[in-house]
C-alpha positions as a printed Julia matrix, in Angstrom:
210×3 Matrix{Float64}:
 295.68    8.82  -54.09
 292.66    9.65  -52.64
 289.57    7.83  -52.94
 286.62    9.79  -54.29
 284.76    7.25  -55.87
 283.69    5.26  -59.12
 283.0     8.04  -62.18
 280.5     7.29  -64.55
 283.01    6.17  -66.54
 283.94    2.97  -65.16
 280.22    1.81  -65.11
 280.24    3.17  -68.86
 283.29    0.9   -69.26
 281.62   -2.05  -68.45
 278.47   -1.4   -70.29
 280.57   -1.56  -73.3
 282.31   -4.35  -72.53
 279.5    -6.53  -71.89
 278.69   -5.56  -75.44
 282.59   -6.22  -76.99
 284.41   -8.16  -75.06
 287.04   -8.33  -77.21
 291.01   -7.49  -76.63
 290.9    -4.4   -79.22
 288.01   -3.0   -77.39
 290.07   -3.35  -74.19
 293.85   -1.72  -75.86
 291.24    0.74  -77.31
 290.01    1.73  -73.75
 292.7     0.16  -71.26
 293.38    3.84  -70.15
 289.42    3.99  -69.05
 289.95    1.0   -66.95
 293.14    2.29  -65.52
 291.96    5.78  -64.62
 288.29    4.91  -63.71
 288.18    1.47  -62.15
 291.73    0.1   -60.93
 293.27    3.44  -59.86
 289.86    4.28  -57.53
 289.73    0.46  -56.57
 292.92    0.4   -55.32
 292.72    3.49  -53.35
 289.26    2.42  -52.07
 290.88   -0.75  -50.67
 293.7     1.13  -49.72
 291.7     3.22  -47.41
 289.97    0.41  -45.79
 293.27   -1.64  -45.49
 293.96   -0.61  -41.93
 291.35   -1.66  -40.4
 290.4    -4.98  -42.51
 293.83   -5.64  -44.02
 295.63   -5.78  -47.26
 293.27   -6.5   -50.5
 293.64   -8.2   -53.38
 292.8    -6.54  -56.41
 291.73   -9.32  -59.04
 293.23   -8.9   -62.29
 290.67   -8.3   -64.98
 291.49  -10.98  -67.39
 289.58  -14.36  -67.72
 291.12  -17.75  -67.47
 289.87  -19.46  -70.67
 291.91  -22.53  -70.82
 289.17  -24.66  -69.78
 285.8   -22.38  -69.92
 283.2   -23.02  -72.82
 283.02  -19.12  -72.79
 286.1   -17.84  -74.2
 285.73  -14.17  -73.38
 288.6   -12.65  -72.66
 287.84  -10.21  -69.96
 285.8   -10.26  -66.82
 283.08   -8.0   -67.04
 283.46   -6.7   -63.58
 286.54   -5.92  -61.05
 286.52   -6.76  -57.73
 288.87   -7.05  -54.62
 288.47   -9.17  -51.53
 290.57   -9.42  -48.32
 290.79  -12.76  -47.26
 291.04  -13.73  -43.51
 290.68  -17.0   -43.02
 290.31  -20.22  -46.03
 288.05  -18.53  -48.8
 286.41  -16.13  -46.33
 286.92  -12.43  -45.77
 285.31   -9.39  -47.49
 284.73   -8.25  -51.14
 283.84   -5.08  -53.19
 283.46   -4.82  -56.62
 282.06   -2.46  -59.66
 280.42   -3.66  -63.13
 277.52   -1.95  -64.71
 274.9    -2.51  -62.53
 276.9    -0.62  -60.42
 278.55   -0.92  -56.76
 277.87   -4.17  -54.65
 280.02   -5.42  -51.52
 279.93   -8.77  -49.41
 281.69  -11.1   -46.72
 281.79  -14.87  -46.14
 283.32  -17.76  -47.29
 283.14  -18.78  -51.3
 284.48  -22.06  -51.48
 284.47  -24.75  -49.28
 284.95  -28.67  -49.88
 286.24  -31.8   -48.47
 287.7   -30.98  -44.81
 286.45  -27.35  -45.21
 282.71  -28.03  -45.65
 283.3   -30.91  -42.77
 284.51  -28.12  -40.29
 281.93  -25.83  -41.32
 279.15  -28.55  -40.94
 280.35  -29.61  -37.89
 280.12  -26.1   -36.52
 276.75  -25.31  -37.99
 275.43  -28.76  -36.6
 276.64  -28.02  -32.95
 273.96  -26.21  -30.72
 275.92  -22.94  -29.56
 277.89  -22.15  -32.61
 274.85  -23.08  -34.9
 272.29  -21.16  -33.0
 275.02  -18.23  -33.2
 275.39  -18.34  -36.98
 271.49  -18.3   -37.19
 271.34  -15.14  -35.25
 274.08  -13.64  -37.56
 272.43  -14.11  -40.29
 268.81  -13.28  -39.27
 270.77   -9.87  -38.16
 272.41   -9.13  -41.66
 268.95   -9.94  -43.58
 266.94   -7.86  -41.05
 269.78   -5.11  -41.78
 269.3    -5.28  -45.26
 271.6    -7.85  -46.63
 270.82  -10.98  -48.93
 271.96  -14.21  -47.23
 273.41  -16.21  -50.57
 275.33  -19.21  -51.53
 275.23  -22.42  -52.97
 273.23  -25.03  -51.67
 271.93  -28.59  -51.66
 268.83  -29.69  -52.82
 269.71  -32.83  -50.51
 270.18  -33.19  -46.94
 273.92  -33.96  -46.5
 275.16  -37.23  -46.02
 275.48  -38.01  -42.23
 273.06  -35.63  -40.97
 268.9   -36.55  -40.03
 266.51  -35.07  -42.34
 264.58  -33.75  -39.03
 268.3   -31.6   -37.84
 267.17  -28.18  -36.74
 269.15  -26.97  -38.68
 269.24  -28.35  -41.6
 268.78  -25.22  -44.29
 271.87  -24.37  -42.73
 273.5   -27.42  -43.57
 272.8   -27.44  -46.86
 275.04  -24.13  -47.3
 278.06  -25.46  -49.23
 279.52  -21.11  -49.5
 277.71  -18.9   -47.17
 277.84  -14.81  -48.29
 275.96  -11.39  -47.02
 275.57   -9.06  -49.67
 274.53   -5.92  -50.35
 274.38   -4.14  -53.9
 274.32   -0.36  -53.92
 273.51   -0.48  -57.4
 273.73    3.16  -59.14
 273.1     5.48  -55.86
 274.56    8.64  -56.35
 277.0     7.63  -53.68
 278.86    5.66  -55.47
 280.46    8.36  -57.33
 281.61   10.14  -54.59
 284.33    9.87  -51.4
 280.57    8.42  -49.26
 281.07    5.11  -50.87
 284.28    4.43  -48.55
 282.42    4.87  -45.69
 279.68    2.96  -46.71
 281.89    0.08  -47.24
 283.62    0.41  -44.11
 280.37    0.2   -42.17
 279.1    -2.87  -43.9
 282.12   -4.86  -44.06
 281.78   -3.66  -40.11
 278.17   -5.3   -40.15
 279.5    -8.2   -41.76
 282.58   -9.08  -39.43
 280.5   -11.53  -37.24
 280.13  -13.6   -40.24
 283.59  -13.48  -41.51
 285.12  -14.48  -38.16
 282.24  -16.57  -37.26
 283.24  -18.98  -40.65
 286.98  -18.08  -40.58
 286.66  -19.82  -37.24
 284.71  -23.0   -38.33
 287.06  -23.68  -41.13
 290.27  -23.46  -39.54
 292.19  -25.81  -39.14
């Protein structure tokens, strides 16, 4: 199948399941999520999957067992390809429309060590500055979670110390509801960011290796 982007219909689909998020909502509309948001997600990452790799499409149910909210559905699907611990690239479609990113989403114990340790040292630091001053001055929002605290073992004064705060570090960038999105375009506007954002996937799939 060819990809020729998200129809109305799968941003329709979430719209109304934002509003009833309930399991006969989704058997009364599964066929809208097959047709109109896996089927073009899959051949969207299918496309891209020679040059970035295989994807994972994420299935769209919720894991409830131990989540206050008990909704049984995500209210968006998305698909990353992973290249490294937690880091690689993502897409995904809800009903604010189209949005894609890279970078690394999780990151604890020995992880966030490595990945201090390599924004602490003065070449790979100063490089991960300059890819990220890049992707914000190309349009991309630099996100993740931080610190409110400096982290334990490092001076208050480090040069670097927004940086160290990072705990996930992620470009974005959210095409929202561009006419685009609804056509065969989208692919290659995907390809060309996730292209953008390859110096900061490798550049953390590298500092968390182990």
């Amino acid at each position: 199948m060819d990809f020729t982007g998200f129809p109305v219909a799968a941003l329709d689909f979430y719209d109304d399941l934002e509003v009833d998020n309930s399991k006969s909502f989704w058997d009364a509309h599964k066929e809208v999520y097959l047709e109109s948001v896996k089927a073009p997600m899959i051949a969207l990452t299918d496309a891209l999957a020679q040059e970035f790799g295989a994807a994972k499409v994420f299935r769209p149910h919720r894991d409830v067992r131990f989540a206050k909210d008990k909704r049984p559905y995500k209210t968006h699907q998305g698909a990353f390809v992973g290249v490294g611990p937690a880091s690689g690239w993502y897409v995904e479609v809800a009903a604010p429309g189209v949005r894609v990113g890279g970078g690394i989403y999780e990151a604890s114990g020995p992880r966030l060590a490595r990945l201090r340790e390599a924004m602490a040292d003065d070449t790979s630091g100063k490089r991960l500055q300059r890819i990220l001053r890049d992707l914000e001055r190309g349009g991309f929002e630099v996100a993740g979670e931080r610190l409110k605290t400096v982290p334990r073992g490092y001076d208050k004064d480090h040069p670097r110390l927004e940086l160290l705060k990072m705990k996930t570090v992620l470009g974005m960038r959210s095409y929202g509801f561009e006419p685009f999105i609804h056509t065969a375009e989208l692919l290659d506007r995907v390809r060309e960011d996730w292209r953008r954002l390859r110096p900061l996937v490798t550049w953390l799939g590298d500092a968390v290796a182990e």
